[in-house]
CSV table of C-alpha atoms in Angstrom, one decimal:
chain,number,residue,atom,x,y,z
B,18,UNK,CA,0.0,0.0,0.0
B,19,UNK,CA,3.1,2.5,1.0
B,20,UNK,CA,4.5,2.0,-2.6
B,21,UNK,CA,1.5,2.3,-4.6
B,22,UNK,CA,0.0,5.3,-5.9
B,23,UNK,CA,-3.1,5.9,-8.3
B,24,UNK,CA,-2.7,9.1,-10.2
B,25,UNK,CA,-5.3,9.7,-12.8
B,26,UNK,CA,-3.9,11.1,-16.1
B,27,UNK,CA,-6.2,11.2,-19.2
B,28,UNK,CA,-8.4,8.9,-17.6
B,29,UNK,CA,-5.7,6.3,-17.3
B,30,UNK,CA,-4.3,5.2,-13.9
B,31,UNK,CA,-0.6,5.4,-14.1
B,32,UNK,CA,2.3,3.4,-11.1
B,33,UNK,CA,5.4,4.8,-10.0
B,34,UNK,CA,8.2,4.0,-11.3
B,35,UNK,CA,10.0,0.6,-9.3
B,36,UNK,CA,13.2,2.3,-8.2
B,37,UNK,CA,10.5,4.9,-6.8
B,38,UNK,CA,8.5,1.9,-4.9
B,39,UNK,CA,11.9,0.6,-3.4
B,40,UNK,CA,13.3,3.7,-2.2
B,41,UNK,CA,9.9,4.4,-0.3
B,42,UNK,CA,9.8,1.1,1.1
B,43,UNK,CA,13.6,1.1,2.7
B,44,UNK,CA,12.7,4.6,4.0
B,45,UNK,CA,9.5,2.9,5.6
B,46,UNK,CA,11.4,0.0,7.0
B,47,UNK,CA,14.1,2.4,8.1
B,48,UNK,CA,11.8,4.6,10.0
B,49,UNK,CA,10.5,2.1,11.8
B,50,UNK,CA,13.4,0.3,12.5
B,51,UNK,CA,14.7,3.3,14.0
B,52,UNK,CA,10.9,3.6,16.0
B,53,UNK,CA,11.1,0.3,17.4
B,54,UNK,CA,15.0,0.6,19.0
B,55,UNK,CA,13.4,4.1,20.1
B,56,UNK,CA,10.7,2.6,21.9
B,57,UNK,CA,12.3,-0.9,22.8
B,58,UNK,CA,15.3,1.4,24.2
B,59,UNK,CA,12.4,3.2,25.8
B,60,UNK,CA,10.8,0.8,27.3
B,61,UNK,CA,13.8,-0.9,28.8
B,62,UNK,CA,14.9,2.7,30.5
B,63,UNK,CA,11.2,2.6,32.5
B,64,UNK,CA,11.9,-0.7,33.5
B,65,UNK,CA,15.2,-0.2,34.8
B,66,UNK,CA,13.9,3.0,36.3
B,67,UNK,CA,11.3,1.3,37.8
B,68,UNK,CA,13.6,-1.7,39.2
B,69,UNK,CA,16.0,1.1,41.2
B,70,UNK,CA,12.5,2.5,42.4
B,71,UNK,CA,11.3,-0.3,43.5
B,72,UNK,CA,14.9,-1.9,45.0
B,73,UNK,CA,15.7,1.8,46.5
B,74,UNK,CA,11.6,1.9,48.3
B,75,UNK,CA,12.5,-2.0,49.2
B,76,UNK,CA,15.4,-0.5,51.1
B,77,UNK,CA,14.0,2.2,52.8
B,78,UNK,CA,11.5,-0.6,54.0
B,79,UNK,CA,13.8,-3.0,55.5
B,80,UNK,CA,16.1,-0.4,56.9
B,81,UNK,CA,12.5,1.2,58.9
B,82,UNK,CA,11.4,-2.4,59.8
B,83,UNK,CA,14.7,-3.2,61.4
B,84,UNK,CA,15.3,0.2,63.2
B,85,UNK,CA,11.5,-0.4,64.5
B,86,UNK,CA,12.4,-3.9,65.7
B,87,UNK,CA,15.6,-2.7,67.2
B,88,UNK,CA,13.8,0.3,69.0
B,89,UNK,CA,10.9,-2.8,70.3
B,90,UNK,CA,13.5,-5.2,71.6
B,91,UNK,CA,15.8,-2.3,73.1
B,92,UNK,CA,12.4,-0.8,75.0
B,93,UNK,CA,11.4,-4.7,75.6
B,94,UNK,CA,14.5,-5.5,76.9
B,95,UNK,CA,14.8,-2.2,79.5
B,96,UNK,CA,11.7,-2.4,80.5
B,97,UNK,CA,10.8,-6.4,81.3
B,98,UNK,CA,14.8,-7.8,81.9
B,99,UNK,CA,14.5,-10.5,84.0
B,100,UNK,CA,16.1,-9.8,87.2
B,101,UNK,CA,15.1,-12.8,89.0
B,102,UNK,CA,19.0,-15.3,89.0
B,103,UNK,CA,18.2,-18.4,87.5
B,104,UNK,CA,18.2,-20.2,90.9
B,105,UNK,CA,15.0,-19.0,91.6
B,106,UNK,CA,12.3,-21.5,90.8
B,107,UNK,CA,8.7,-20.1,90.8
B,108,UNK,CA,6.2,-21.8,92.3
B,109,UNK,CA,2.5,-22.2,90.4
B,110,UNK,CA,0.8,-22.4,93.7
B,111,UNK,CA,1.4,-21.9,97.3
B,112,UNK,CA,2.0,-25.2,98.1
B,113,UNK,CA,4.6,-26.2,100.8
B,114,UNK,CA,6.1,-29.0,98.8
B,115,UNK,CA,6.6,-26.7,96.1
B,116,UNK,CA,8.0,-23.4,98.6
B,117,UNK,CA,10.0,-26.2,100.5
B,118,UNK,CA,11.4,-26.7,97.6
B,119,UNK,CA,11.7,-23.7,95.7
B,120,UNK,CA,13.1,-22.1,98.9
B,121,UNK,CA,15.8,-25.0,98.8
B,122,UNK,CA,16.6,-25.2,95.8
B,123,UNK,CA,17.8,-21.1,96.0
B,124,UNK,CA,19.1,-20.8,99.7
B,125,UNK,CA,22.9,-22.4,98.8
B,126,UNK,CA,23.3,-19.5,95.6
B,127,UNK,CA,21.2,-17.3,97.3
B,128,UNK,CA,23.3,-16.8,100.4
B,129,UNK,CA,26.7,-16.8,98.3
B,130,UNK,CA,25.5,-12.9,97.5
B,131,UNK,CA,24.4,-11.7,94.3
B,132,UNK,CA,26.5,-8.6,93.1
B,133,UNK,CA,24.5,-7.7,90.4
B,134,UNK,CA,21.5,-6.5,92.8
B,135,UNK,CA,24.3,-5.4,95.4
B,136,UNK,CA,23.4,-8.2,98.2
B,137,UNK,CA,25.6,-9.1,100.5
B,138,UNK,CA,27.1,-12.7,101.1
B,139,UNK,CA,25.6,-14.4,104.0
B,140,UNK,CA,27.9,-17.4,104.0
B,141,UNK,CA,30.2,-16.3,104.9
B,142,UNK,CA,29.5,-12.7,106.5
B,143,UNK,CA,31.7,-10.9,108.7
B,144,UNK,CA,30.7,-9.7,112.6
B,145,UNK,CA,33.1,-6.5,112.1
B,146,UNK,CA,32.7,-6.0,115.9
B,147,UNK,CA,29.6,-7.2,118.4
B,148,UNK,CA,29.9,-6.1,122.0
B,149,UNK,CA,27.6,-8.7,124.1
B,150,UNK,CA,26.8,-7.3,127.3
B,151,UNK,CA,26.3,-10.3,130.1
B,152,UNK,CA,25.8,-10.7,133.6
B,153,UNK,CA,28.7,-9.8,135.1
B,154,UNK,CA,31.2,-10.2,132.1
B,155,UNK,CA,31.6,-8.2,128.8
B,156,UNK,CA,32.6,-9.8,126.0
B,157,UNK,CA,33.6,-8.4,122.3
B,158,UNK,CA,33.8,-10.1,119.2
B,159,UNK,CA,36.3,-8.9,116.2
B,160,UNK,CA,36.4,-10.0,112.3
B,161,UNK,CA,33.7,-13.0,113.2
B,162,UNK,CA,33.1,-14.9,110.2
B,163,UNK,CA,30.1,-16.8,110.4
B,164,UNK,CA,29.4,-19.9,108.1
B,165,UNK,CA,27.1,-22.3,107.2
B,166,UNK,CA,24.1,-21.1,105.9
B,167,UNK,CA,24.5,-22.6,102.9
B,168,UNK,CA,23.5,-25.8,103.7
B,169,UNK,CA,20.7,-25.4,105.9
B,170,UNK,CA,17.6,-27.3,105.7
B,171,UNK,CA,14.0,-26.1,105.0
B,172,UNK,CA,11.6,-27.5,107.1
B,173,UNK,CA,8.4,-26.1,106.2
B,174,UNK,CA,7.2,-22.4,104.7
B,175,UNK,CA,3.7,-21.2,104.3
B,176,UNK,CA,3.1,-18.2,102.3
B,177,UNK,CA,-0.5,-16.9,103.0
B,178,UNK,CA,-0.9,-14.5,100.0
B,179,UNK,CA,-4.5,-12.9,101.1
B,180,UNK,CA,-3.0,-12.6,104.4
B,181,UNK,CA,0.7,-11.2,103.6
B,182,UNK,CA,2.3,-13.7,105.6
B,183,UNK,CA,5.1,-15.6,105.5
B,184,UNK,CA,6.6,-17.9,107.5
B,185,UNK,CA,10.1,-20.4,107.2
B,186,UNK,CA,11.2,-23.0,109.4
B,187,UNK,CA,14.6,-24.2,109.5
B,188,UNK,CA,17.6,-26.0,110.8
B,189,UNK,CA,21.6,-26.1,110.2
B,190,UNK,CA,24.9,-26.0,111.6
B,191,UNK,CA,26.4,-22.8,112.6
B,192,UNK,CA,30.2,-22.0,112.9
B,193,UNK,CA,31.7,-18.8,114.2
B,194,UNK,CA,35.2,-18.0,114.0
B,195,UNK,CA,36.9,-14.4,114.9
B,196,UNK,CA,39.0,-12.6,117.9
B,197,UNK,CA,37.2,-11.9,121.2
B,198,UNK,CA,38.3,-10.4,124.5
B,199,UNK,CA,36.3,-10.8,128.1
B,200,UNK,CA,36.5,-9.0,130.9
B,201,UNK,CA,34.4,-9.8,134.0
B,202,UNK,CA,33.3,-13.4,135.7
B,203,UNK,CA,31.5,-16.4,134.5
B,204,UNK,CA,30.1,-17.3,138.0
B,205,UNK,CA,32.9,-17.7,140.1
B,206,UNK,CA,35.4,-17.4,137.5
B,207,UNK,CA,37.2,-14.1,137.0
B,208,UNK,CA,37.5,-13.7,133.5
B,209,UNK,CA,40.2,-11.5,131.6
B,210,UNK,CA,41.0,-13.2,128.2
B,211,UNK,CA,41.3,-12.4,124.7
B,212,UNK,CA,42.5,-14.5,121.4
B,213,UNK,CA,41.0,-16.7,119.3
B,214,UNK,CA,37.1,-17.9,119.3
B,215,UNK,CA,35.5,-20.8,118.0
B,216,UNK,CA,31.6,-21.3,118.5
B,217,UNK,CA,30.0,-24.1,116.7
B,218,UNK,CA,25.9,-24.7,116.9
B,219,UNK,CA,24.5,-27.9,115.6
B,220,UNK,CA,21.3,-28.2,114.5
B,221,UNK,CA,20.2,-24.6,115.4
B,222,UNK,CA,16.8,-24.2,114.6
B,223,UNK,CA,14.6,-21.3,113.6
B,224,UNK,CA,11.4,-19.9,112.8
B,225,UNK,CA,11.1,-16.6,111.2
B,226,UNK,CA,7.5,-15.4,110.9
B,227,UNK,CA,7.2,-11.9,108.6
B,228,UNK,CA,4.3,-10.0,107.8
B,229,UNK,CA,5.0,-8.4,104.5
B,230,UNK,CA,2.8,-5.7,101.8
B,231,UNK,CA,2.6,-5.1,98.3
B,232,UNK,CA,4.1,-1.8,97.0
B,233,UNK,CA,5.1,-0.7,93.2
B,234,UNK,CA,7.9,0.7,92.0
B,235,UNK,CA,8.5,3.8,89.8
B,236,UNK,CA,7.6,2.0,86.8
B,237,UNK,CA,4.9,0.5,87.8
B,238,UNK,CA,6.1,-3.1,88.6
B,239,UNK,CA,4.9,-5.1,92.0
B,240,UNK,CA,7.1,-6.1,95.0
B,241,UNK,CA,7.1,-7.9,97.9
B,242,UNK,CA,7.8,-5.5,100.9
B,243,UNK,CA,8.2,-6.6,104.6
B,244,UNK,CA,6.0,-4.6,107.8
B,245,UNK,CA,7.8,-6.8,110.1
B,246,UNK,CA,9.0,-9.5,111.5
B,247,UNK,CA,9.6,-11.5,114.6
B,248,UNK,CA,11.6,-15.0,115.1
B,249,UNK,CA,12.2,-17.4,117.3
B,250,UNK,CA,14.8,-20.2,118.1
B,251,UNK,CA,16.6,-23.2,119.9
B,252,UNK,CA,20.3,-24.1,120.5
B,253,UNK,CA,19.6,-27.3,118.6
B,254,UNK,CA,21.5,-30.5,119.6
B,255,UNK,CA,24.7,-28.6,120.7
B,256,UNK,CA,26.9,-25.7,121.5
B,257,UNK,CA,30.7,-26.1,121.5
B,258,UNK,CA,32.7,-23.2,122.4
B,259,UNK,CA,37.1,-22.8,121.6
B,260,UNK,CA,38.1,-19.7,123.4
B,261,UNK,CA,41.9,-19.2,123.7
B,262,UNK,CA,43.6,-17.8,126.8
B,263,UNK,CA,40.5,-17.2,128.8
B,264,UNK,CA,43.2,-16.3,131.5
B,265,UNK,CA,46.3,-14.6,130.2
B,266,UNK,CA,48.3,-16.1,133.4
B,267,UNK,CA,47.0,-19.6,133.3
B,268,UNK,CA,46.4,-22.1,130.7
B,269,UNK,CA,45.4,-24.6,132.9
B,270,UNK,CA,42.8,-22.2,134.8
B,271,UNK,CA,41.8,-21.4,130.8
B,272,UNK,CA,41.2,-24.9,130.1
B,273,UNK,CA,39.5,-25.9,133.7
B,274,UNK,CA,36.8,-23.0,132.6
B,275,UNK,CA,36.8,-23.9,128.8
B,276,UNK,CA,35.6,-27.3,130.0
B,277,UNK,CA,33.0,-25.5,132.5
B,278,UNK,CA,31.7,-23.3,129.5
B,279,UNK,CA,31.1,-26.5,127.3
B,280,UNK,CA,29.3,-28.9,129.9
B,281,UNK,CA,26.9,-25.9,130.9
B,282,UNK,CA,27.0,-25.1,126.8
B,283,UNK,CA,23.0,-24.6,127.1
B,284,UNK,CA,22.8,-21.8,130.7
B,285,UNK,CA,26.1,-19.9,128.7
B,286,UNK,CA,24.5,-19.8,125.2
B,287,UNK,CA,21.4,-18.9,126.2
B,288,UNK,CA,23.1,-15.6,127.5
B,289,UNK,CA,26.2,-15.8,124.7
B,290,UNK,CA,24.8,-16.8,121.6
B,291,UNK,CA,21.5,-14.7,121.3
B,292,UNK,CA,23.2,-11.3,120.7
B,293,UNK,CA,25.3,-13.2,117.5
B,294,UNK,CA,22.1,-14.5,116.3
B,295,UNK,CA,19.7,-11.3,116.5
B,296,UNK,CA,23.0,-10.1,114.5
B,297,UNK,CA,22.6,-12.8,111.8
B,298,UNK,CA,18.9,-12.5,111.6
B,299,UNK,CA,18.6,-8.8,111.3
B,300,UNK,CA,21.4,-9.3,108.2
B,301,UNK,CA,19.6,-12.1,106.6
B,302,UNK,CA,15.7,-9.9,106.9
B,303,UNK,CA,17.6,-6.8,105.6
B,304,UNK,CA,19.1,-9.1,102.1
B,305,UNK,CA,16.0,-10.4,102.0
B,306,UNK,CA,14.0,-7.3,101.9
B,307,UNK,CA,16.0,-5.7,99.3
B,308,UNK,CA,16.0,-8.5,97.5
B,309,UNK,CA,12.5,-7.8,96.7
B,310,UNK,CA,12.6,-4.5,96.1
B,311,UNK,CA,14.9,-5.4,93.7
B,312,UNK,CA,12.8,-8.4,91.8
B,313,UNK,CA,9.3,-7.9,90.5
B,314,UNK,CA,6.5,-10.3,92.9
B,315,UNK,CA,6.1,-11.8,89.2
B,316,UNK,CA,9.3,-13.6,88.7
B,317,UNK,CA,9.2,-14.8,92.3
B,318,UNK,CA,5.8,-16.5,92.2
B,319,UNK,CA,3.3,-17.4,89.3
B,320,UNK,CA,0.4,-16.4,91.3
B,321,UNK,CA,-1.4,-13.3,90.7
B,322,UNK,CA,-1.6,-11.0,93.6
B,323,UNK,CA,-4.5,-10.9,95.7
B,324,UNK,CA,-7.1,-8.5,94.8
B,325,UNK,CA,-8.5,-6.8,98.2
C-alpha cells in the first residue's frame, strides 16, 4: 500500500516508477526500525527505572522495619529484663512442697550474695565488731566470720498471699570464728582473756515469721515488701565453744573454765549466743528485703496478687 499510488492522467491510472517503490519502502522500514529501538530502548529505560525504584523503596522498607524492631527489643529489653537469677524457681501455687522446695533449691546460691542487685554474702559474712553485754562479764567479738548457711535445711514455709504472711522453718549448723576479748566473771570465775574464738551450733533451729505488703515501683512493677517480722529459736543439739587464753596467766585455769563453759554449753549460750544471732537474723531480713525491692513479685511466684 506504502508504494503504490493511483494518479489519474487522461483517464488512465498510471504506477510509479520501481526504483520509486523501493526507495519508499527502505525509507519505511528504516523509519520504523529506528521507531522500534526508540521505543524498545524506551521501554527498557522505564523498567530499569522502575527496578531502582522499586529496590531503592525495598530499602527504605527493611532499613525502617529493622530500626522499628531494634527500637521494640531495646524498650522490651529495658523495660521487662528479667532480674530474677536463674536459681529461683517459681512456684504455680502456694504449696509447701513446692515453697519447701523452691526455697531449697535457692538458699545455697542465694546466700553466696548476688552482686548484680548489690546483696551481701551471708555465707560467709563478717561480725566486724559485736559487743555482748552479760551478767557480770563483757565480751567483744572482732572479724567473726560466720558460716554455714549454705547448707541449711528447709523444714516447712507457708506463704498466705490474702493474708501477707510468710513464715520459714529451719535447721543447720552454725560456725563462728573471729578474735574476742572478756573481761568480768562467769560465776565464780574471774574472767580477763582475749584471742581466738571458736563457737560451733549444731542443728540450730529457727522460725522466722514476717508480715509483708505489696508496693510498686516507679515503673509501675509489683514487690514484695516486709511490715515486720519477729523469730524465734533453739540451740539445737549442741553448743561447742574454743576460746583461747580465757586467762592470760593460766592455761590450765583457761582450760578448767573452757571445759565448764562446754558442759553448761545450754545456761552460757542462752546468755552468749543470742546477741550473734539477732545479729545474723537482722542481716539475713535486711538481704531479704531488698531483695524484693529489687525483683518484681512476678518472677518470684506465678500467682497473681490478691485483689483486696
Amino acid at each position: 500500500m506504502f508504494c503504490r499510488t493511483f494518479q489519474r492522467a487522461g483517464g488512465a491510472i498510471q504506477s510509479p516508477s520501481r526504483r520509486s517503490c523501493v526507495d519508499q519502502l527502505l525509507f519505511v522500514d528504516s523509519t520504523k526500525a529506528r521507531s522500534a529501538i526508540y521505543s524498545s530502548r524506551l521501554l527498557y529505560g522505564v523498567q530499569r527505572w522502575i527496578h531502582c525504584e522499586a529496590v531503592k523503596y525495598e530499602n527504605m522498607i527493611l532499613r525502617a522495619f529493622g530500626i522499628s524492631l531494634l527500637f521494640v527489643i531495646f524498650l522490651c529489653g529495658w523495660g521487662h529484663a528479667k532480674l530474677a537469677p536463674d536459681f529461683i524457681h517459681p512456684c504455680n501455687a502456694t504449696t509447701r512442697e513446692c515453697l519447701i522446695k523452691s526455697t531449697q533449691d535457692a538458699i545455697p546460691e542465694f546466700v553466696k550474695g548476688i552482686p548484680s542487685l548489690n546483696l551481701e554474702s551471708l555465707d560467709p559474712f563478717v561480725i566486724e565488731k559485736l559487743s555482748i553485754p552479760l551478767n557480770g562479764l563483757k565480751v567483744t567479738f572482732y572479724k567473726g566470720k560466720v558460716t554455714g548457711f549454705r547448707n541449711c535445711i528447709v523444714d516447712d514455709v507457708v506463704s498466705e498471699l490474702e493474708k501477707r504472711h510468710f513464715v520459714l522453718e529451719f535447721h543447720c549448723n552454725l560456725t563462728i570464728k573471729g578474735q574476742y576479748d572478756a573481761v568480768g566473771k562467769i560465776l565464780l570465775f574471774p574472767i580477763n582473756g582475749e584471742g581466738d574464738a571458736k563457737v560451733k551450733l549444731v542443728n540450730l533451729r529457727m522460725k522466722v515469721d514476717i508480715n509483708t505488703k505489696y508496693i510498686k515501683d516507679e515503673n509501675n512493677l509489683n514487690h514484695f515488701a516486709l511490715k515486720n517480722y519477729k523469730y524465734t529459736f533453739d540451740y539445737g543439739d549442741r553448743v561447742y565453744f574454743d576460746l583461747k587464753n580465757l586467762f592470760k596467766e593460766s592455761k590450765e585455769l583457761s582450760q578448767t573454765v573452757l571445759n565448764f563453759l562446754n558442759e553448761n554449753w545450754k545456761t552460757v549460750a542462752e546468755e552468749f549466743g543470742k546477741p550473734i544471732v539477732d545479729y545474723a537474723v537482722d542481716l539475713a531480713i535486711r538481704t531479704i528485703e531488698k531483695f524484693f525491692l529489687a525483683v518484681p513479685y512476678e518472677e518470684l511466684i506465678n500467682v497473681p496478687i490478691p485483689k483486696f
